[in-house]
């Protein structure tokens, strides 16, 4: 009965490779997010989708491309991986976009680029 | 733009000590305020929230009061336990910010037995 799940949990890859991270939520939420957390625990929003429509697209290299096939899924594809992409990536979801809704986070995907 | 500033860590306390983690914010409108907690190796989870001025959020012995006059939302707990060791994030969500949730930098808490 996991609320927000991500796969894989760990991802180790070489520079220049392309990889994907998958996220699914079973909470019936309309809005999903991708965050990047660096080694100092700083959390930065990357993207947000509401009903499969992109609503937040922060200053992120265009090597990063989110895809939302339906409301319950938001995947993140990364092309031409670089050393600086090493981080923990969190998927999250919320019931809506207005201010009072809490976000539910997945367990994270630790990406290591060698 | 909107921002959240919280005290730098790490904070190290002995079990049963009193905890305060300071958080102040800047926002164009009337934001909702949150505290999230991240235990080692896990994602963030909501600890408490407040949606309007003078509201007090509370959960698991933690509490925080939304102070509009001082733009603050300090987290407190009267007696910490070893199991409270985690990273704590203050956050806000504001209509003026497009409802993006802005997180503070996080404060790591270590509680010693």
PDB file of C-alpha atoms in Angstrom:
ATOM      1  CA  UNK A   1       0.000   0.000   0.000  1.00  0.00           C
ATOM      2  CA  UNK A   2       2.908   2.353  -0.777  1.00  0.00           C
ATOM      3  CA  UNK A   3       1.649   5.868  -1.484  1.00  0.00           C
ATOM      4  CA  UNK A   4       4.432   7.205  -3.720  1.00  0.00           C
ATOM      5  CA  UNK A   5       6.907   4.736  -5.143  1.00  0.00           C
ATOM      6  CA  UNK A   6      10.021   5.256  -7.218  1.00  0.00           C
ATOM      7  CA  UNK A   7      12.239   2.885  -9.156  1.00  0.00           C
ATOM      8  CA  UNK A   8      15.067   2.279  -9.011  1.00  0.00           C
ATOM      9  CA  UNK A   9      16.182   3.153  -5.490  1.00  0.00           C
ATOM     10  CA  UNK A  10      19.836   3.267  -6.519  1.00  0.00           C
ATOM     11  CA  UNK A  11      21.264   4.035  -9.945  1.00  0.00           C
ATOM     12  CA  UNK A  12      24.980   3.959 -10.727  1.00  0.00           C
ATOM     13  CA  UNK A  13      26.003   4.802 -14.259  1.00  0.00           C
ATOM     14  CA  UNK A  14      28.754   6.239 -16.434  1.00  0.00           C
ATOM     15  CA  UNK A  15      28.976   9.787 -17.731  1.00  0.00           C
ATOM     16  CA  UNK A  16      27.267  10.213 -21.070  1.00  0.00           C
ATOM     17  CA  UNK A  17      24.670   7.493 -20.526  1.00  0.00           C
ATOM     18  CA  UNK A  18      20.893   8.002 -20.670  1.00  0.00           C
ATOM     19  CA  UNK A  19      18.736   6.833 -17.760  1.00  0.00           C
ATOM     20  CA  UNK A  20      15.157   6.987 -16.532  1.00  0.00           C
ATOM     21  CA  UNK A  21      13.559   7.095 -13.100  1.00  0.00           C
ATOM     22  CA  UNK A  22       9.939   6.051 -12.699  1.00  0.00           C
ATOM     23  CA  UNK A  23       7.394   7.336 -10.194  1.00  0.00           C
ATOM     24  CA  UNK A  24       3.898   6.175  -9.381  1.00  0.00           C
ATOM     25  CA  UNK A  25       1.372   7.377  -6.802  1.00  0.00           C
ATOM     26  CA  UNK A  26      -1.757   5.540  -5.704  1.00  0.00           C
ATOM     27  CA  UNK A  27      -3.261   8.427  -3.713  1.00  0.00           C
ATOM     28  CA  UNK A  28      -5.498   9.710  -6.506  1.00  0.00           C
ATOM     29  CA  UNK A  29      -3.638  13.030  -6.522  1.00  0.00           C
ATOM     30  CA  UNK A  30      -3.764  15.445  -9.454  1.00  0.00           C
ATOM     31  CA  UNK A  31      -0.327  16.989  -9.049  1.00  0.00           C
ATOM     32  CA  UNK A  32       3.119  15.399  -9.148  1.00  0.00           C
ATOM     33  CA  UNK A  33       6.624  16.807  -8.741  1.00  0.00           C
ATOM     34  CA  UNK A  34      10.295  16.047  -9.232  1.00  0.00           C
ATOM     35  CA  UNK A  35      12.862  17.415  -6.793  1.00  0.00           C
ATOM     36  CA  UNK A  36      16.649  17.193  -6.712  1.00  0.00           C
ATOM     37  CA  UNK A  37      18.406  16.980  -3.322  1.00  0.00           C
ATOM     38  CA  UNK A  38      22.126  17.661  -3.272  1.00  0.00           C
ATOM     39  CA  UNK A  39      24.716  16.337  -0.858  1.00  0.00           C
ATOM     40  CA  UNK A  40      24.031  19.190   1.583  1.00  0.00           C
ATOM     41  CA  UNK A  41      20.331  18.210   1.687  1.00  0.00           C
ATOM     42  CA  UNK A  42      19.235  21.309  -0.239  1.00  0.00           C
ATOM     43  CA  UNK A  43      15.967  20.513  -2.024  1.00  0.00           C
ATOM     44  CA  UNK A  44      15.212  22.102  -5.383  1.00  0.00           C
ATOM     45  CA  UNK A  45      12.023  21.763  -7.424  1.00  0.00           C
ATOM     46  CA  UNK A  46      12.593  20.682 -11.003  1.00  0.00           C
ATOM     47  CA  UNK A  47       9.165  20.032 -12.517  1.00  0.00           C
ATOM     48  CA  UNK A  48       5.512  19.819 -11.597  1.00  0.00           C
ATOM     49  CA  UNK A  49       2.587  18.331 -13.499  1.00  0.00           C
ATOM     50  CA  UNK A  50      -1.097  18.869 -12.841  1.00  0.00           C
ATOM     51  CA  UNK A  51      -3.472  16.492 -14.614  1.00  0.00           C
ATOM     52  CA  UNK A  52      -0.662  15.524 -17.007  1.00  0.00           C
ATOM     53  CA  UNK A  53       0.027  19.159 -17.870  1.00  0.00           C
ATOM     54  CA  UNK A  54       3.412  20.745 -17.098  1.00  0.00           C
ATOM     55  CA  UNK A  55       2.887  23.661 -14.696  1.00  0.00           C
ATOM     56  CA  UNK A  56       6.335  24.212 -13.183  1.00  0.00           C
ATOM     57  CA  UNK A  57       9.510  23.957 -15.195  1.00  0.00           C
ATOM     58  CA  UNK A  58      12.424  25.404 -13.290  1.00  0.00           C
ATOM     59  CA  UNK A  59      15.802  26.244 -14.750  1.00  0.00           C
ATOM     60  CA  UNK A  60      16.834  22.705 -15.478  1.00  0.00           C
ATOM     61  CA  UNK A  61      19.100  21.589 -18.346  1.00  0.00           C
ATOM     62  CA  UNK A  62      17.058  20.302 -21.263  1.00  0.00           C
ATOM     63  CA  UNK A  63      18.844  16.975 -20.836  1.00  0.00           C
ATOM     64  CA  UNK A  64      16.149  16.389 -18.213  1.00  0.00           C
ATOM     65  CA  UNK A  65      12.747  15.541 -19.647  1.00  0.00           C
ATOM     66  CA  UNK A  66       9.713  14.631 -17.568  1.00  0.00           C
ATOM     67  CA  UNK A  67       6.897  12.548 -18.984  1.00  0.00           C
ATOM     68  CA  UNK A  68       3.475  12.013 -17.482  1.00  0.00           C
ATOM     69  CA  UNK A  69       1.568   9.238 -19.269  1.00  0.00           C
ATOM     70  CA  UNK A  70      -1.339   9.583 -16.825  1.00  0.00           C
ATOM     71  CA  UNK A  71      -2.146  11.310 -13.543  1.00  0.00           C
ATOM     72  CA  UNK A  72      -0.664   8.522 -11.467  1.00  0.00           C
ATOM     73  CA  UNK A  73       2.742   8.444 -13.149  1.00  0.00           C
ATOM     74  CA  UNK A  74       5.544  10.943 -13.656  1.00  0.00           C
ATOM     75  CA  UNK A  75       8.798   9.679 -15.083  1.00  0.00           C
ATOM     76  CA  UNK A  76      12.108  11.500 -15.427  1.00  0.00           C
ATOM     77  CA  UNK A  77      14.453  10.819 -18.307  1.00  0.00           C
ATOM     78  CA  UNK A  78      17.996  12.145 -18.245  1.00  0.00           C
ATOM     79  CA  UNK A  79      20.194  12.261 -21.358  1.00  0.00           C
ATOM     80  CA  UNK A  80      23.966  12.497 -21.492  1.00  0.00           C
ATOM     81  CA  UNK A  81      24.484  12.205 -17.764  1.00  0.00           C
ATOM     82  CA  UNK A  82      27.130  14.438 -16.152  1.00  0.00           C
ATOM     83  CA  UNK A  83      29.011  14.174 -12.864  1.00  0.00           C
ATOM     84  CA  UNK A  84      26.995  17.076 -11.462  1.00  0.00           C
ATOM     85  CA  UNK A  85      23.771  15.143 -11.909  1.00  0.00           C
ATOM     86  CA  UNK A  86      24.753  12.918  -8.980  1.00  0.00           C
ATOM     87  CA  UNK A  87      22.127  13.552  -6.294  1.00  0.00           C
ATOM     88  CA  UNK A  88      19.016  12.057  -4.730  1.00  0.00           C
ATOM     89  CA  UNK A  89      15.902  12.613  -6.835  1.00  0.00           C
ATOM     90  CA  UNK A  90      12.535  12.679  -5.114  1.00  0.00           C
ATOM     91  CA  UNK A  91       9.122  12.327  -6.643  1.00  0.00           C
ATOM     92  CA  UNK A  92       6.171  13.791  -4.749  1.00  0.00           C
ATOM     93  CA  UNK A  93       2.453  14.261  -5.192  1.00  0.00           C
ATOM     94  CA  UNK A  94      -0.293  16.454  -3.748  1.00  0.00           C
ATOM     95  CA  UNK A  95      -4.047  16.662  -3.960  1.00  0.00           C
ATOM     96  CA  UNK A  96      -3.954  20.004  -5.726  1.00  0.00           C
ATOM     97  CA  UNK A  97      -1.876  23.063  -6.441  1.00  0.00           C
ATOM     98  CA  UNK A  98      -3.362  25.585  -4.037  1.00  0.00           C
ATOM     99  CA  UNK A  99      -1.315  26.499  -1.029  1.00  0.00           C
ATOM    100  CA  UNK A 100      -2.531  24.392   1.853  1.00  0.00           C
ATOM    101  CA  UNK A 101      -1.959  20.922   0.438  1.00  0.00           C
ATOM    102  CA  UNK A 102       0.829  18.810   1.836  1.00  0.00           C
ATOM    103  CA  UNK A 103       3.131  16.917  -0.463  1.00  0.00           C
ATOM    104  CA  UNK A 104       3.737  13.181  -0.175  1.00  0.00           C
ATOM    105  CA  UNK A 105       7.260  12.134  -1.072  1.00  0.00           C
ATOM    106  CA  UNK A 106       8.635   8.927  -2.481  1.00  0.00           C
ATOM    107  CA  UNK A 107      11.677   7.219  -0.917  1.00  0.00           C
ATOM    108  CA  UNK A 108      14.105   8.788  -3.383  1.00  0.00           C
ATOM    109  CA  UNK A 109      16.441   7.543  -6.103  1.00  0.00           C
ATOM    110  CA  UNK A 110      20.130   7.959  -5.402  1.00  0.00           C
ATOM    111  CA  UNK A 111      21.852   8.615  -8.720  1.00  0.00           C
ATOM    112  CA  UNK A 112      25.632   8.291  -8.897  1.00  0.00           C
ATOM    113  CA  UNK A 113      27.386   9.279 -12.110  1.00  0.00           C
ATOM    114  CA  UNK A 114      30.943   7.980 -12.452  1.00  0.00           C
TER     115      UNK A 114
ATOM    116  CA  UNK B   1      10.557  36.311  -4.553  1.00  0.00           C
ATOM    117  CA  UNK B   2       9.425  34.020  -1.778  1.00  0.00           C
ATOM    118  CA  UNK B   3      12.078  32.540   0.479  1.00  0.00           C
ATOM    119  CA  UNK B   4      12.546  30.548   3.675  1.00  0.00           C
ATOM    120  CA  UNK B   5      15.473  30.918   6.059  1.00  0.00           C
ATOM    121  CA  UNK B   6      16.085  28.421   8.805  1.00  0.00           C
ATOM    122  CA  UNK B   7      18.850  28.090  11.333  1.00  0.00           C
ATOM    123  CA  UNK B   8      21.938  26.276  10.240  1.00  0.00           C
ATOM    124  CA  UNK B   9      22.751  22.969  11.782  1.00  0.00           C
ATOM    125  CA  UNK B  10      23.715  20.604  12.901  1.00  0.00           C
ATOM    126  CA  UNK B  11      21.929  20.937  16.214  1.00  0.00           C
ATOM    127  CA  UNK B  12      23.106  18.446  18.835  1.00  0.00           C
ATOM    128  CA  UNK B  13      21.025  17.877  21.965  1.00  0.00           C
ATOM    129  CA  UNK B  14      20.845  15.381  24.775  1.00  0.00           C
ATOM    130  CA  UNK B  15      17.726  13.304  25.200  1.00  0.00           C
ATOM    131  CA  UNK B  16      14.900  15.173  26.978  1.00  0.00           C
ATOM    132  CA  UNK B  17      16.337  18.601  26.080  1.00  0.00           C
ATOM    133  CA  UNK B  18      14.165  21.400  24.711  1.00  0.00           C
ATOM    134  CA  UNK B  19      14.328  21.954  20.964  1.00  0.00           C
ATOM    135  CA  UNK B  20      13.862  25.127  18.961  1.00  0.00           C
ATOM    136  CA  UNK B  21      14.595  25.377  15.254  1.00  0.00           C
ATOM    137  CA  UNK B  22      14.087  28.890  13.944  1.00  0.00           C
ATOM    138  CA  UNK B  23      12.381  29.590  10.640  1.00  0.00           C
ATOM    139  CA  UNK B  24      11.539  32.936   9.051  1.00  0.00           C
ATOM    140  CA  UNK B  25       9.999  33.572   5.681  1.00  0.00           C
ATOM    141  CA  UNK B  26       9.460  36.183   2.998  1.00  0.00           C
ATOM    142  CA  UNK B  27       6.305  35.987   0.890  1.00  0.00           C
ATOM    143  CA  UNK B  28       4.236  38.331  -1.260  1.00  0.00           C
ATOM    144  CA  UNK B  29       0.875  37.034  -0.071  1.00  0.00           C
ATOM    145  CA  UNK B  30      -0.488  34.919   2.761  1.00  0.00           C
ATOM    146  CA  UNK B  31       1.347  31.640   2.546  1.00  0.00           C
ATOM    147  CA  UNK B  32       0.677  28.287   4.107  1.00  0.00           C
ATOM    148  CA  UNK B  33       3.588  27.153   6.262  1.00  0.00           C
ATOM    149  CA  UNK B  34       4.903  23.646   6.795  1.00  0.00           C
ATOM    150  CA  UNK B  35       7.494  21.650   8.664  1.00  0.00           C
ATOM    151  CA  UNK B  36       8.677  18.464   6.975  1.00  0.00           C
ATOM    152  CA  UNK B  37      10.981  15.853   8.501  1.00  0.00           C
ATOM    153  CA  UNK B  38      13.403  13.565   6.669  1.00  0.00           C
ATOM    154  CA  UNK B  39      14.666  10.504   8.517  1.00  0.00           C
ATOM    155  CA  UNK B  40      17.900   8.888   7.275  1.00  0.00           C
ATOM    156  CA  UNK B  41      17.488   7.176   3.925  1.00  0.00           C
ATOM    157  CA  UNK B  42      13.859   8.240   3.510  1.00  0.00           C
ATOM    158  CA  UNK B  43      11.801  10.857   1.717  1.00  0.00           C
ATOM    159  CA  UNK B  44      10.338  13.916   3.404  1.00  0.00           C
ATOM    160  CA  UNK B  45       7.107  13.605   5.339  1.00  0.00           C
ATOM    161  CA  UNK B  46       4.851  16.294   6.680  1.00  0.00           C
ATOM    162  CA  UNK B  47       5.316  16.970  10.387  1.00  0.00           C
ATOM    163  CA  UNK B  48       2.850  19.826  10.826  1.00  0.00           C
ATOM    164  CA  UNK B  49       1.359  22.797   9.024  1.00  0.00           C
ATOM    165  CA  UNK B  50      -0.497  26.078   9.540  1.00  0.00           C
ATOM    166  CA  UNK B  51      -2.512  27.877   6.904  1.00  0.00           C
ATOM    167  CA  UNK B  52      -3.252  31.265   8.489  1.00  0.00           C
ATOM    168  CA  UNK B  53      -1.867  33.720  11.001  1.00  0.00           C
ATOM    169  CA  UNK B  54      -1.900  32.626  14.671  1.00  0.00           C
ATOM    170  CA  UNK B  55      -2.658  29.024  13.747  1.00  0.00           C
ATOM    171  CA  UNK B  56      -0.647  26.480  15.711  1.00  0.00           C
ATOM    172  CA  UNK B  57       0.324  23.236  14.034  1.00  0.00           C
ATOM    173  CA  UNK B  58       1.201  20.285  16.250  1.00  0.00           C
ATOM    174  CA  UNK B  59       2.120  16.639  15.867  1.00  0.00           C
ATOM    175  CA  UNK B  60       4.168  14.045  17.803  1.00  0.00           C
ATOM    176  CA  UNK B  61       4.995  16.589  20.527  1.00  0.00           C
ATOM    177  CA  UNK B  62       6.266  19.160  18.008  1.00  0.00           C
ATOM    178  CA  UNK B  63       4.525  22.478  17.551  1.00  0.00           C
ATOM    179  CA  UNK B  64       4.910  25.695  15.594  1.00  0.00           C
ATOM    180  CA  UNK B  65       2.859  28.895  15.539  1.00  0.00           C
ATOM    181  CA  UNK B  66       2.305  31.009  12.419  1.00  0.00           C
ATOM    182  CA  UNK B  67       3.448  34.511  13.418  1.00  0.00           C
ATOM    183  CA  UNK B  68       2.602  36.995  10.704  1.00  0.00           C
ATOM    184  CA  UNK B  69       3.993  40.001  12.596  1.00  0.00           C
ATOM    185  CA  UNK B  70       7.453  38.446  12.819  1.00  0.00           C
ATOM    186  CA  UNK B  71       7.114  36.310   9.645  1.00  0.00           C
ATOM    187  CA  UNK B  72       8.218  33.295  11.624  1.00  0.00           C
ATOM    188  CA  UNK B  73       7.238  29.662  12.119  1.00  0.00           C
ATOM    189  CA  UNK B  74       9.664  28.288  14.711  1.00  0.00           C
ATOM    190  CA  UNK B  75       9.583  24.567  15.492  1.00  0.00           C
ATOM    191  CA  UNK B  76       9.622  23.516  19.160  1.00  0.00           C
ATOM    192  CA  UNK B  77       9.512  20.331  21.183  1.00  0.00           C
ATOM    193  CA  UNK B  78       9.656  20.141  24.937  1.00  0.00           C
ATOM    194  CA  UNK B  79      11.617  16.901  25.295  1.00  0.00           C
ATOM    195  CA  UNK B  80      13.451  15.354  22.356  1.00  0.00           C
ATOM    196  CA  UNK B  81      14.157  11.660  21.907  1.00  0.00           C
ATOM    197  CA  UNK B  82      16.935   9.848  20.061  1.00  0.00           C
ATOM    198  CA  UNK B  83      14.329   8.856  17.474  1.00  0.00           C
ATOM    199  CA  UNK B  84      13.824  12.553  16.611  1.00  0.00           C
ATOM    200  CA  UNK B  85      17.269  12.642  14.983  1.00  0.00           C
ATOM    201  CA  UNK B  86      16.555  13.725  11.412  1.00  0.00           C
ATOM    202  CA  UNK B  87      16.699  16.682   9.040  1.00  0.00           C
ATOM    203  CA  UNK B  88      13.892  19.235   9.474  1.00  0.00           C
ATOM    204  CA  UNK B  89      12.708  21.462   6.629  1.00  0.00           C
ATOM    205  CA  UNK B  90      10.625  24.590   6.955  1.00  0.00           C
ATOM    206  CA  UNK B  91       8.576  25.347   3.830  1.00  0.00           C
ATOM    207  CA  UNK B  92       5.960  27.708   2.450  1.00  0.00           C
ATOM    208  CA  UNK B  93       3.451  27.653  -0.366  1.00  0.00           C
ATOM    209  CA  UNK B  94       2.047  30.927  -1.585  1.00  0.00           C
ATOM    210  CA  UNK B  95      -0.445  31.925  -4.262  1.00  0.00           C
ATOM    211  CA  UNK B  96       1.890  34.755  -5.249  1.00  0.00           C
ATOM    212  CA  UNK B  97       4.640  32.217  -5.835  1.00  0.00           C
ATOM    213  CA  UNK B  98       2.450  30.191  -8.186  1.00  0.00           C
ATOM    214  CA  UNK B  99       1.861  27.700  -5.373  1.00  0.00           C
ATOM    215  CA  UNK B 100       5.374  26.383  -5.715  1.00  0.00           C
ATOM    216  CA  UNK B 101       6.510  25.024  -2.367  1.00  0.00           C
ATOM    217  CA  UNK B 102       9.718  26.737  -1.272  1.00  0.00           C
ATOM    218  CA  UNK B 103      11.866  24.738   1.140  1.00  0.00           C
ATOM    219  CA  UNK B 104      14.447  26.026   3.576  1.00  0.00           C
ATOM    220  CA  UNK B 105      17.936  24.559   3.534  1.00  0.00           C
ATOM    221  CA  UNK B 106      17.132  22.009   6.242  1.00  0.00           C
ATOM    222  CA  UNK B 107      18.449  21.689   9.793  1.00  0.00           C
ATOM    223  CA  UNK B 108      20.007  18.435  10.887  1.00  0.00           C
ATOM    224  CA  UNK B 109      19.208  17.394  14.458  1.00  0.00           C
ATOM    225  CA  UNK B 110      21.269  14.859  16.409  1.00  0.00           C
ATOM    226  CA  UNK B 111      19.906  13.658  19.731  1.00  0.00           C
ATOM    227  CA  UNK B 112      22.315  11.820  22.042  1.00  0.00           C
ATOM    228  CA  UNK B 113      21.193   9.231  24.573  1.00  0.00           C
TER     229      UNK B 113
END
